[in-house]
């Protein structure tokens, strides 16, 4: 009679009992994990879209782009905002703004131990007073120490030391250009034996540009960057004209290519979010009945999403769809050439968009950037899902936490199953061991009657 193996038989009985539970728990965990991964993917897509909206919806932003083109290079760099009026302007750069710079040359290496130097800085409440009786009372300060002392004052003036042969000079410079940032120096008479009189290296000077030619309207500015001398235009002056030079012509016009690119960035960001949602919510029926012949730019899905039956996930698509097809202060997205595909993604009808750009550019910005515009509507709509500071909530994170809780509970059930199966195994092991011992006793008893 062959010997039975109690351990093997006990394990076989346990495997038969636990197999349905193992399959059930594995399927549950796989389902919950797939759903959790899908929600994480959607959460990431919402985060990216929220950041894109924030970057787009800045105070001075515009999808209507203008160009500013000078007839000659080298004199100015110019940029035009969406609010700039189209036209041309003759510009003559009379002078560039510059910072004041003074050189004070020492007659020797030693600094005085008495006397006062006063530096009056335009726009500063208090002058910088250098009392050498205090600053150099021990007679051990150097010209570098003096430069550091002036630097620490930090009121619109900088100091450095220049050595040329045997000469040592203290160079004082305005931190900013323009006459309003000039400074003046005054010395006690006693300091003449230590310092040569200051030498002006550059005078404080405003930038001057003439609109209309050399004898036109003067525009003066402390900086070489001039904002809104021409409404909506920023000028950066880089070189001055010589007297009697021909002025350059600055042409302000629409930049349809840049405008289209700006709107394409919005459409791409929106579609990336929508396609992520579609990937996880498409049903088999939708896939089978998607003829989509006219939506060549739509993504084609071949597999149903794990959130196809999730009402929260489906509501996201509906929410975005309603906004994309909605009415804003100055019209709809469709009215400016931005159309919705059947799956909810967007596309640009270039011909109609360029027509809107040429005829009613202000309408484009009103639809996107108005108080009740598309960008504001989208920001408000996604707020509960992304958990911004204003909403105090985050539905996407809530769904993820719920699914993670389900996964953890299945893991607890698996641990409990392991505990029960261990007890079951031990019970079967005792039973089969007792059976084995009984059979061995019977076999031993039977052999006594064999001759």
CSV table of C-alpha atoms in Angstrom, one decimal:
chain,number,residue,atom,x,y,z
A,1,UNK,CA,0.0,0.0,0.0
A,2,UNK,CA,1.4,3.3,-1.0
A,3,UNK,CA,2.1,5.8,1.7
A,4,UNK,CA,0.0,9.0,1.8
A,5,UNK,CA,1.5,12.5,2.2
A,6,UNK,CA,-0.6,14.4,4.8
A,7,UNK,CA,1.1,17.8,4.0
A,8,UNK,CA,0.6,17.5,0.3
A,9,UNK,CA,-3.1,16.4,0.7
A,10,UNK,CA,-3.7,19.3,3.2
A,11,UNK,CA,-2.2,21.8,0.8
A,12,UNK,CA,-4.3,20.5,-2.1
A,13,UNK,CA,-7.5,20.9,0.0
A,14,UNK,CA,-6.5,24.5,1.0
A,15,UNK,CA,-5.7,25.4,-2.7
A,16,UNK,CA,-9.1,24.2,-3.8
A,17,UNK,CA,-10.8,26.2,-1.1
A,18,UNK,CA,-8.9,29.4,-1.5
A,19,UNK,CA,-8.7,29.5,-5.3
A,20,UNK,CA,-12.1,31.3,-5.8
A,21,UNK,CA,-11.1,33.9,-3.2
A,22,UNK,CA,-7.7,34.5,-4.8
A,23,UNK,CA,-9.3,35.0,-8.2
A,24,UNK,CA,-11.9,37.4,-6.7
A,25,UNK,CA,-9.4,39.4,-4.8
A,26,UNK,CA,-6.9,39.6,-7.7
A,27,UNK,CA,-9.6,40.8,-10.0
A,28,UNK,CA,-10.8,43.4,-7.5
A,29,UNK,CA,-7.3,44.7,-6.9
A,30,UNK,CA,-6.6,44.8,-10.7
A,31,UNK,CA,-9.8,46.7,-11.3
A,32,UNK,CA,-9.3,49.2,-8.4
A,33,UNK,CA,-5.7,49.7,-9.4
A,34,UNK,CA,-6.6,50.3,-13.1
A,35,UNK,CA,-9.2,52.9,-12.0
A,36,UNK,CA,-6.7,54.5,-9.6
A,37,UNK,CA,-4.1,54.8,-12.3
A,38,UNK,CA,-6.8,56.3,-14.6
A,39,UNK,CA,-7.7,58.9,-12.0
A,40,UNK,CA,-4.1,59.7,-11.4
A,41,UNK,CA,-3.7,60.2,-15.2
A,42,UNK,CA,-6.7,62.5,-15.3
A,43,UNK,CA,-5.5,64.4,-12.2
A,44,UNK,CA,-2.2,65.0,-13.9
A,45,UNK,CA,-3.9,66.2,-17.0
A,46,UNK,CA,-6.1,68.6,-15.0
A,47,UNK,CA,-3.0,69.9,-13.2
A,48,UNK,CA,-1.2,70.6,-16.5
A,49,UNK,CA,-4.3,72.3,-17.9
A,50,UNK,CA,-4.8,74.4,-14.8
A,51,UNK,CA,-1.2,75.6,-15.1
A,52,UNK,CA,-1.7,76.4,-18.8
A,53,UNK,CA,-4.8,78.4,-18.0
A,54,UNK,CA,-2.9,80.3,-15.3
A,55,UNK,CA,-0.2,81.2,-17.7
A,56,UNK,CA,-2.7,82.2,-20.4
A,57,UNK,CA,-5.0,84.2,-18.2
A,58,UNK,CA,-2.5,86.8,-17.0
A,59,UNK,CA,-3.5,90.4,-16.6
A,60,UNK,CA,-1.9,91.7,-19.8
A,61,UNK,CA,-2.2,88.7,-22.0
A,62,UNK,CA,-3.9,88.6,-25.4
A,63,UNK,CA,-4.4,86.1,-28.1
A,64,UNK,CA,-4.4,89.1,-30.6
A,65,UNK,CA,-0.8,89.5,-31.4
A,66,UNK,CA,0.8,92.5,-33.1
A,67,UNK,CA,4.2,93.0,-34.7
A,68,UNK,CA,6.4,96.1,-34.4
A,69,UNK,CA,8.9,96.3,-37.3
A,70,UNK,CA,11.5,99.1,-37.6
A,71,UNK,CA,12.7,100.0,-41.1
A,72,UNK,CA,16.3,100.0,-39.9
A,73,UNK,CA,18.0,97.7,-37.4
A,74,UNK,CA,20.3,98.8,-34.6
A,75,UNK,CA,18.5,101.8,-33.3
A,76,UNK,CA,15.5,100.3,-31.5
A,77,UNK,CA,13.9,97.1,-30.5
A,78,UNK,CA,10.1,97.3,-30.3
A,79,UNK,CA,7.3,95.0,-29.2
A,80,UNK,CA,3.6,95.7,-29.6
A,81,UNK,CA,0.8,94.3,-27.4
A,82,UNK,CA,-2.6,93.2,-28.7
A,83,UNK,CA,-4.0,96.7,-27.8
A,84,UNK,CA,-1.6,98.6,-30.0
A,85,UNK,CA,-3.2,100.5,-32.9
A,86,UNK,CA,-2.0,99.6,-36.3
A,87,UNK,CA,0.0,102.4,-38.1
A,88,UNK,CA,3.4,103.7,-38.9
A,89,UNK,CA,5.6,106.2,-37.0
A,90,UNK,CA,8.8,108.1,-37.9
A,91,UNK,CA,11.2,107.9,-35.0
A,92,UNK,CA,14.5,109.8,-34.4
A,93,UNK,CA,16.6,108.6,-31.5
A,94,UNK,CA,18.2,111.8,-30.3
A,95,UNK,CA,20.1,110.4,-27.3
A,96,UNK,CA,20.3,107.4,-25.1
A,97,UNK,CA,19.9,107.4,-21.4
A,98,UNK,CA,23.1,107.0,-19.4
A,99,UNK,CA,24.1,106.8,-15.8
A,100,UNK,CA,26.3,109.4,-14.2
A,101,UNK,CA,29.9,108.3,-13.4
A,102,UNK,CA,32.6,110.2,-11.6
A,103,UNK,CA,36.3,109.4,-11.0
A,104,UNK,CA,38.0,110.5,-7.8
A,105,UNK,CA,41.8,110.0,-8.0
A,106,UNK,CA,43.9,109.8,-4.9
A,107,UNK,CA,47.2,111.7,-4.6
A,108,UNK,CA,48.7,108.9,-2.6
A,109,UNK,CA,47.8,105.6,-1.1
A,110,UNK,CA,46.7,107.0,2.3
A,111,UNK,CA,43.2,108.1,3.2
A,112,UNK,CA,42.6,111.2,5.4
A,113,UNK,CA,41.8,110.8,9.1
A,114,UNK,CA,39.6,113.9,9.2
A,115,UNK,CA,37.3,115.9,6.8
A,116,UNK,CA,34.0,115.1,5.3
A,117,UNK,CA,32.8,114.0,1.8
A,118,UNK,CA,29.0,114.4,1.1
A,119,UNK,CA,27.3,112.5,-1.7
A,120,UNK,CA,23.8,113.9,-2.5
A,121,UNK,CA,21.8,111.3,-4.5
A,122,UNK,CA,18.7,112.5,-6.4
A,123,UNK,CA,15.6,110.8,-5.0
A,124,UNK,CA,17.4,109.7,-1.8
A,125,UNK,CA,16.0,111.1,1.5
A,126,UNK,CA,19.4,111.3,3.2
A,127,UNK,CA,22.8,112.1,1.7
A,128,UNK,CA,25.7,109.8,2.2
A,129,UNK,CA,28.1,111.6,4.6
A,130,UNK,CA,31.6,110.1,4.9
A,131,UNK,CA,33.3,111.5,8.0
A,132,UNK,CA,36.9,110.4,7.8
A,133,UNK,CA,37.3,111.2,11.5
A,134,UNK,CA,35.0,108.3,12.2
A,135,UNK,CA,35.6,106.1,9.1
A,136,UNK,CA,39.4,106.2,9.3
A,137,UNK,CA,40.0,107.2,12.9
A,138,UNK,CA,42.8,104.6,13.3
A,139,UNK,CA,44.4,105.5,9.9
A,140,UNK,CA,44.3,101.9,8.6
A,141,UNK,CA,41.5,102.1,6.0
A,142,UNK,CA,42.2,101.6,2.3
A,143,UNK,CA,40.6,102.9,-0.8
A,144,UNK,CA,38.9,99.4,-1.1
A,145,UNK,CA,37.4,99.8,2.3
A,146,UNK,CA,36.0,103.1,1.2
A,147,UNK,CA,34.4,101.6,-1.9
A,148,UNK,CA,32.9,98.8,0.3
A,149,UNK,CA,31.5,101.4,2.7
A,150,UNK,CA,29.8,103.3,-0.1
A,151,UNK,CA,28.4,100.1,-1.6
A,152,UNK,CA,26.8,99.3,1.8
A,153,UNK,CA,24.9,102.5,1.6
A,154,UNK,CA,22.8,100.9,-1.1
A,155,UNK,CA,20.9,104.0,-2.1
A,156,UNK,CA,21.4,104.1,-5.9
A,157,UNK,CA,25.1,104.5,-6.1
A,158,UNK,CA,27.9,102.0,-6.6
A,159,UNK,CA,31.7,102.2,-6.1
A,160,UNK,CA,34.7,100.5,-7.5
A,161,UNK,CA,38.5,100.9,-7.5
A,162,UNK,CA,40.5,101.3,-10.6
A,163,UNK,CA,44.3,101.2,-10.7
A,164,UNK,CA,46.3,102.6,-13.7
A,165,UNK,CA,50.0,102.6,-13.2
A,166,UNK,CA,50.7,104.5,-10.0
A,167,UNK,CA,47.3,106.1,-9.9
A,168,UNK,CA,44.4,104.8,-7.8
A,169,UNK,CA,40.9,106.1,-8.5
A,170,UNK,CA,37.5,105.6,-6.9
A,171,UNK,CA,34.8,105.3,-9.5
A,172,UNK,CA,31.3,106.3,-8.4
A,173,UNK,CA,28.4,105.3,-10.6
A,174,UNK,CA,24.6,105.8,-10.5
A,175,UNK,CA,22.9,102.5,-10.2
A,176,UNK,CA,20.2,103.6,-12.8
A,177,UNK,CA,20.2,105.8,-15.9
A,178,UNK,CA,18.6,109.2,-16.2
A,179,UNK,CA,18.8,112.7,-14.8
A,180,UNK,CA,16.5,111.8,-11.9
A,181,UNK,CA,19.2,109.4,-10.7
A,182,UNK,CA,22.1,111.8,-10.7
A,183,UNK,CA,24.3,112.6,-7.7
A,184,UNK,CA,26.6,115.5,-6.6
A,185,UNK,CA,29.8,115.5,-4.5
A,186,UNK,CA,31.1,118.0,-2.0
A,187,UNK,CA,34.5,117.9,-0.2
A,188,UNK,CA,35.9,119.8,2.8
A,189,UNK,CA,38.8,122.0,1.7
A,190,UNK,CA,41.1,120.0,3.9
A,191,UNK,CA,40.7,117.0,1.6
A,192,UNK,CA,42.4,118.6,-1.3
A,193,UNK,CA,45.8,117.3,-0.3
A,194,UNK,CA,44.5,113.7,-0.5
A,195,UNK,CA,42.1,113.8,-3.6
A,196,UNK,CA,42.2,115.4,-7.0
A,197,UNK,CA,39.0,117.1,-8.0
A,198,UNK,CA,36.3,114.7,-9.3
A,199,UNK,CA,36.3,114.1,-13.0
A,200,UNK,CA,33.0,113.4,-14.8
A,201,UNK,CA,33.3,110.3,-17.0
A,202,UNK,CA,29.6,110.3,-18.1
A,203,UNK,CA,26.9,112.7,-17.2
A,204,UNK,CA,23.4,111.6,-16.1
A,205,UNK,CA,21.3,111.8,-19.2
A,206,UNK,CA,17.7,110.9,-20.1
A,207,UNK,CA,16.8,109.1,-23.3
A,208,UNK,CA,15.1,111.2,-25.9
A,209,UNK,CA,13.2,110.0,-28.9
A,210,UNK,CA,11.4,112.2,-31.4
A,211,UNK,CA,8.2,111.0,-32.8
A,212,UNK,CA,7.6,112.4,-36.3
A,213,UNK,CA,11.3,113.0,-37.2
A,214,UNK,CA,14.2,115.0,-35.8
A,215,UNK,CA,12.0,118.1,-35.1
A,216,UNK,CA,9.0,116.1,-34.0
A,217,UNK,CA,7.3,115.4,-30.6
A,218,UNK,CA,9.9,114.9,-27.9
A,219,UNK,CA,9.5,111.9,-25.6
A,220,UNK,CA,11.9,111.9,-22.7
A,221,UNK,CA,12.5,109.0,-20.3
A,222,UNK,CA,15.1,108.1,-17.6
A,223,UNK,CA,15.5,104.6,-19.0
A,224,UNK,CA,16.2,103.4,-22.5
A,225,UNK,CA,13.1,101.3,-22.2
A,226,UNK,CA,10.0,103.4,-23.0
A,227,UNK,CA,6.5,102.1,-22.4
A,228,UNK,CA,3.4,103.5,-24.0
A,229,UNK,CA,4.9,106.6,-25.6
A,230,UNK,CA,3.0,104.9,-28.5
A,231,UNK,CA,0.0,103.2,-26.9
A,232,UNK,CA,0.6,99.5,-26.5
A,233,UNK,CA,4.2,99.7,-27.8
A,234,UNK,CA,7.4,99.2,-25.8
A,235,UNK,CA,10.5,100.8,-27.3
A,236,UNK,CA,14.0,99.7,-26.3
A,237,UNK,CA,16.5,102.3,-27.5
A,238,UNK,CA,19.9,100.9,-28.5
A,239,UNK,CA,21.7,103.6,-30.6
A,240,UNK,CA,21.3,107.3,-31.2
A,241,UNK,CA,20.9,108.9,-34.6
A,242,UNK,CA,23.4,111.5,-35.8
A,243,UNK,CA,22.1,115.0,-36.4
A,244,UNK,CA,20.3,115.2,-39.8
A,245,UNK,CA,20.1,111.4,-40.1
A,246,UNK,CA,16.9,110.1,-41.7
A,247,UNK,CA,14.5,108.9,-39.1
A,248,UNK,CA,13.5,105.2,-39.1
A,249,UNK,CA,9.9,104.1,-39.7
A,250,UNK,CA,8.2,101.8,-37.1
A,251,UNK,CA,5.3,99.9,-38.5
A,252,UNK,CA,2.7,98.4,-36.1
A,253,UNK,CA,0.6,95.7,-37.7
A,254,UNK,CA,-1.2,92.4,-37.0
A,255,UNK,CA,0.7,89.2,-36.6
A,256,UNK,CA,-1.8,86.5,-37.6
A,257,UNK,CA,0.7,83.7,-37.4
A,258,UNK,CA,1.5,84.5,-33.8
A,259,UNK,CA,-2.2,85.0,-33.0
A,260,UNK,CA,-3.0,81.6,-34.4
A,261,UNK,CA,-0.1,80.0,-32.5
A,262,UNK,CA,-1.5,81.5,-29.2
A,263,UNK,CA,-4.9,80.1,-29.8
A,264,UNK,CA,-3.4,76.8,-30.9
A,265,UNK,CA,-1.7,76.6,-27.5
A,266,UNK,CA,-5.1,76.9,-25.9
A,267,UNK,CA,-6.7,74.3,-28.2
A,268,UNK,CA,-3.8,71.9,-27.7
A,269,UNK,CA,-4.0,72.2,-23.9
A,270,UNK,CA,-7.7,71.7,-23.9
A,271,UNK,CA,-7.5,68.7,-26.2
A,272,UNK,CA,-4.8,67.1,-24.2
A,273,UNK,CA,-7.1,67.2,-21.1
A,274,UNK,CA,-10.2,66.0,-23.1
A,275,UNK,CA,-8.3,63.2,-24.8
A,276,UNK,CA,-7.1,62.0,-21.4
A,277,UNK,CA,-10.7,61.9,-20.1
A,278,UNK,CA,-11.9,60.2,-23.3
A,279,UNK,CA,-9.2,57.5,-23.1
A,280,UNK,CA,-10.6,56.4,-19.7
A,281,UNK,CA,-14.3,56.9,-20.3
A,282,UNK,CA,-15.0,55.6,-23.8
A,283,UNK,CA,-17.5,52.8,-24.0
A,284,UNK,CA,-17.5,49.9,-26.4
A,285,UNK,CA,-20.6,51.3,-28.0
A,286,UNK,CA,-19.0,54.6,-28.6
A,287,UNK,CA,-16.0,53.0,-30.1
A,288,UNK,CA,-18.0,50.7,-32.4
A,289,UNK,CA,-20.2,53.6,-33.6
A,290,UNK,CA,-17.4,56.2,-34.1
A,291,UNK,CA,-17.5,57.0,-37.8
A,292,UNK,CA,-15.8,60.3,-37.1
A,293,UNK,CA,-15.0,60.9,-40.8
A,294,UNK,CA,-15.2,64.6,-40.5
A,295,UNK,CA,-13.0,64.7,-37.3
A,296,UNK,CA,-9.7,63.7,-38.8
A,297,UNK,CA,-7.8,65.5,-36.0
A,298,UNK,CA,-9.6,63.5,-33.3
A,299,UNK,CA,-7.8,60.7,-31.5
A,300,UNK,CA,-9.2,57.3,-32.3
A,301,UNK,CA,-9.6,54.9,-29.4
A,302,UNK,CA,-9.8,51.1,-29.8
A,303,UNK,CA,-10.4,50.0,-26.2
A,304,UNK,CA,-13.1,50.9,-23.7
A,305,UNK,CA,-11.9,52.9,-20.7
A,306,UNK,CA,-11.8,51.6,-17.1
A,307,UNK,CA,-14.0,54.6,-16.0
A,308,UNK,CA,-16.6,54.1,-18.7
A,309,UNK,CA,-19.3,53.5,-16.1
A,310,UNK,CA,-18.0,56.1,-13.7
A,311,UNK,CA,-20.5,59.0,-13.5
A,312,UNK,CA,-18.0,61.4,-12.0
A,313,UNK,CA,-15.6,60.8,-14.8
A,314,UNK,CA,-18.3,61.1,-17.5
A,315,UNK,CA,-19.4,64.4,-15.9
A,316,UNK,CA,-16.0,65.9,-16.5
A,317,UNK,CA,-16.4,65.5,-20.2
A,318,UNK,CA,-19.9,67.0,-20.0
A,319,UNK,CA,-18.6,70.0,-18.0
A,320,UNK,CA,-15.8,70.8,-20.5
A,321,UNK,CA,-18.2,70.3,-23.4
A,322,UNK,CA,-20.7,72.7,-22.0
A,323,UNK,CA,-18.1,75.4,-21.6
A,324,UNK,CA,-16.6,74.9,-25.0
A,325,UNK,CA,-20.0,75.2,-26.7
A,326,UNK,CA,-21.2,78.0,-24.3
A,327,UNK,CA,-22.0,81.6,-24.8
A,328,UNK,CA,-19.6,84.3,-23.5
A,329,UNK,CA,-19.8,88.1,-23.3
A,330,UNK,CA,-19.1,88.7,-26.9
A,331,UNK,CA,-20.1,85.4,-28.5
A,332,UNK,CA,-19.1,81.7,-28.7
A,333,UNK,CA,-15.9,80.0,-29.6
A,334,UNK,CA,-17.6,78.8,-32.7
A,335,UNK,CA,-18.2,82.4,-33.8
A,336,UNK,CA,-14.5,83.1,-34.0
A,337,UNK,CA,-13.6,79.8,-35.8
A,338,UNK,CA,-13.0,77.5,-32.9
A,339,UNK,CA,-15.2,74.4,-33.4
A,340,UNK,CA,-16.0,71.4,-31.3
A,341,UNK,CA,-15.6,67.9,-32.7
A,342,UNK,CA,-18.2,65.2,-31.9
A,343,UNK,CA,-16.0,63.8,-29.2
A,344,UNK,CA,-15.7,67.1,-27.5
A,345,UNK,CA,-12.2,68.1,-28.6
A,346,UNK,CA,-11.6,71.4,-30.4
A,347,UNK,CA,-10.3,72.4,-33.8
A,348,UNK,CA,-9.5,75.7,-35.5
A,349,UNK,CA,-11.2,76.7,-38.7
A,350,UNK,CA,-8.2,78.8,-40.0
A,351,UNK,CA,-10.2,80.7,-42.5
A,352,UNK,CA,-12.9,81.8,-40.1
A,353,UNK,CA,-10.5,82.5,-37.3
A,354,UNK,CA,-8.3,84.8,-39.6
A,355,UNK,CA,-11.5,86.6,-40.7
A,356,UNK,CA,-12.4,87.2,-37.1
A,357,UNK,CA,-8.8,88.3,-36.4
A,358,UNK,CA,-8.9,90.8,-39.3
A,359,UNK,CA,-12.5,92.2,-38.7
A,360,UNK,CA,-13.1,92.0,-34.9
A,361,UNK,CA,-9.9,91.2,-33.0
A,362,UNK,CA,-11.3,92.8,-29.8
A,363,UNK,CA,-14.0,90.1,-29.9
A,364,UNK,CA,-11.4,87.3,-29.7
A,365,UNK,CA,-9.9,88.7,-26.6
A,366,UNK,CA,-13.3,89.4,-25.0
A,367,UNK,CA,-14.4,85.8,-25.6
A,368,UNK,CA,-11.3,84.4,-24.0
A,369,UNK,CA,-10.2,87.1,-21.4
A,370,UNK,CA,-13.4,88.9,-20.5
A,371,UNK,CA,-14.8,88.8,-17.0
A,372,UNK,CA,-17.2,86.1,-18.1
A,373,UNK,CA,-14.8,84.7,-20.8
A,374,UNK,CA,-13.8,81.2,-21.6
A,375,UNK,CA,-10.6,81.1,-19.6
A,376,UNK,CA,-12.3,82.4,-16.4
A,377,UNK,CA,-15.2,79.9,-16.9
A,378,UNK,CA,-12.8,77.0,-17.3
A,379,UNK,CA,-10.8,78.1,-14.2
A,380,UNK,CA,-13.9,78.2,-12.1
A,381,UNK,CA,-15.2,74.9,-13.5
A,382,UNK,CA,-12.1,72.9,-12.7
A,383,UNK,CA,-11.5,74.5,-9.3
A,384,UNK,CA,-13.4,71.8,-7.4
A,385,UNK,CA,-11.5,69.1,-9.2
A,386,UNK,CA,-8.0,70.5,-8.7
A,387,UNK,CA,-8.4,71.7,-5.1
A,388,UNK,CA,-7.3,75.3,-5.4
A,389,UNK,CA,-7.0,77.4,-2.3
A,390,UNK,CA,-10.4,79.0,-2.9
A,391,UNK,CA,-12.4,75.8,-3.3
A,392,UNK,CA,-10.9,73.9,-0.3
A,393,UNK,CA,-11.8,70.7,-2.1
A,394,UNK,CA,-10.3,68.3,-4.5
A,395,UNK,CA,-12.7,65.8,-6.0
A,396,UNK,CA,-9.9,64.1,-8.1
A,397,UNK,CA,-7.8,63.4,-5.0
A,398,UNK,CA,-11.0,62.2,-3.2
A,399,UNK,CA,-11.6,59.6,-5.9
A,400,UNK,CA,-8.0,58.4,-5.7
A,401,UNK,CA,-8.2,58.2,-1.9
A,402,UNK,CA,-11.4,56.2,-2.1
A,403,UNK,CA,-9.9,53.7,-4.6
A,404,UNK,CA,-6.7,53.4,-2.6
A,405,UNK,CA,-9.0,52.6,0.4
A,406,UNK,CA,-10.6,49.8,-1.6
A,407,UNK,CA,-7.3,48.4,-2.6
A,408,UNK,CA,-6.2,48.5,1.1
A,409,UNK,CA,-9.4,46.7,2.2
A,410,UNK,CA,-8.8,44.0,-0.4
A,411,UNK,CA,-5.3,43.6,0.9
A,412,UNK,CA,-6.7,43.2,4.4
A,413,UNK,CA,-9.1,40.5,3.1
A,414,UNK,CA,-6.2,38.7,1.6
A,415,UNK,CA,-4.3,38.7,4.9
A,416,UNK,CA,-7.4,37.4,6.7
A,417,UNK,CA,-7.7,34.7,4.0
A,418,UNK,CA,-4.1,33.7,4.6
A,419,UNK,CA,-4.8,33.5,8.3
A,420,UNK,CA,-8.0,31.3,7.8
A,421,UNK,CA,-6.2,29.1,5.2
A,422,UNK,CA,-3.3,28.5,7.6
A,423,UNK,CA,-5.8,27.3,10.2
A,424,UNK,CA,-7.6,25.2,7.6
A,425,UNK,CA,-4.3,23.7,6.5
A,426,UNK,CA,-3.3,22.8,10.0
A,427,UNK,CA,-6.7,21.2,10.6
A,428,UNK,CA,-6.4,19.1,7.4
A,429,UNK,CA,-2.9,18.2,8.3
A,430,UNK,CA,-4.0,16.9,11.7
A,431,UNK,CA,-6.8,14.9,10.1
A,432,UNK,CA,-4.7,13.4,7.3
A,433,UNK,CA,-1.9,12.7,9.8
A,434,UNK,CA,-4.3,10.9,12.0
A,435,UNK,CA,-5.7,9.0,9.0
A,436,UNK,CA,-2.2,8.0,8.0
A,437,UNK,CA,-1.4,6.7,11.5
A,438,UNK,CA,-4.7,4.7,11.5
A,439,UNK,CA,-3.9,3.2,8.1
A,440,UNK,CA,-0.4,2.3,9.3
A,441,UNK,CA,-1.8,0.6,12.4
A,442,UNK,CA,-4.3,-1.3,10.3
A,443,UNK,CA,-1.5,-2.3,7.9
A,444,UNK,CA,0.6,-3.5,10.8
A,445,UNK,CA,-2.2,-5.4,12.3
A,446,UNK,CA,-3.1,-7.1,9.0
A,447,UNK,CA,0.5,-8.3,8.5
A,448,UNK,CA,0.3,-10.3,11.7
A,449,UNK,CA,-2.2,-12.7,10.1
A,450,UNK,CA,-0.2,-13.3,7.0
A,451,UNK,CA,1.6,-16.7,6.8
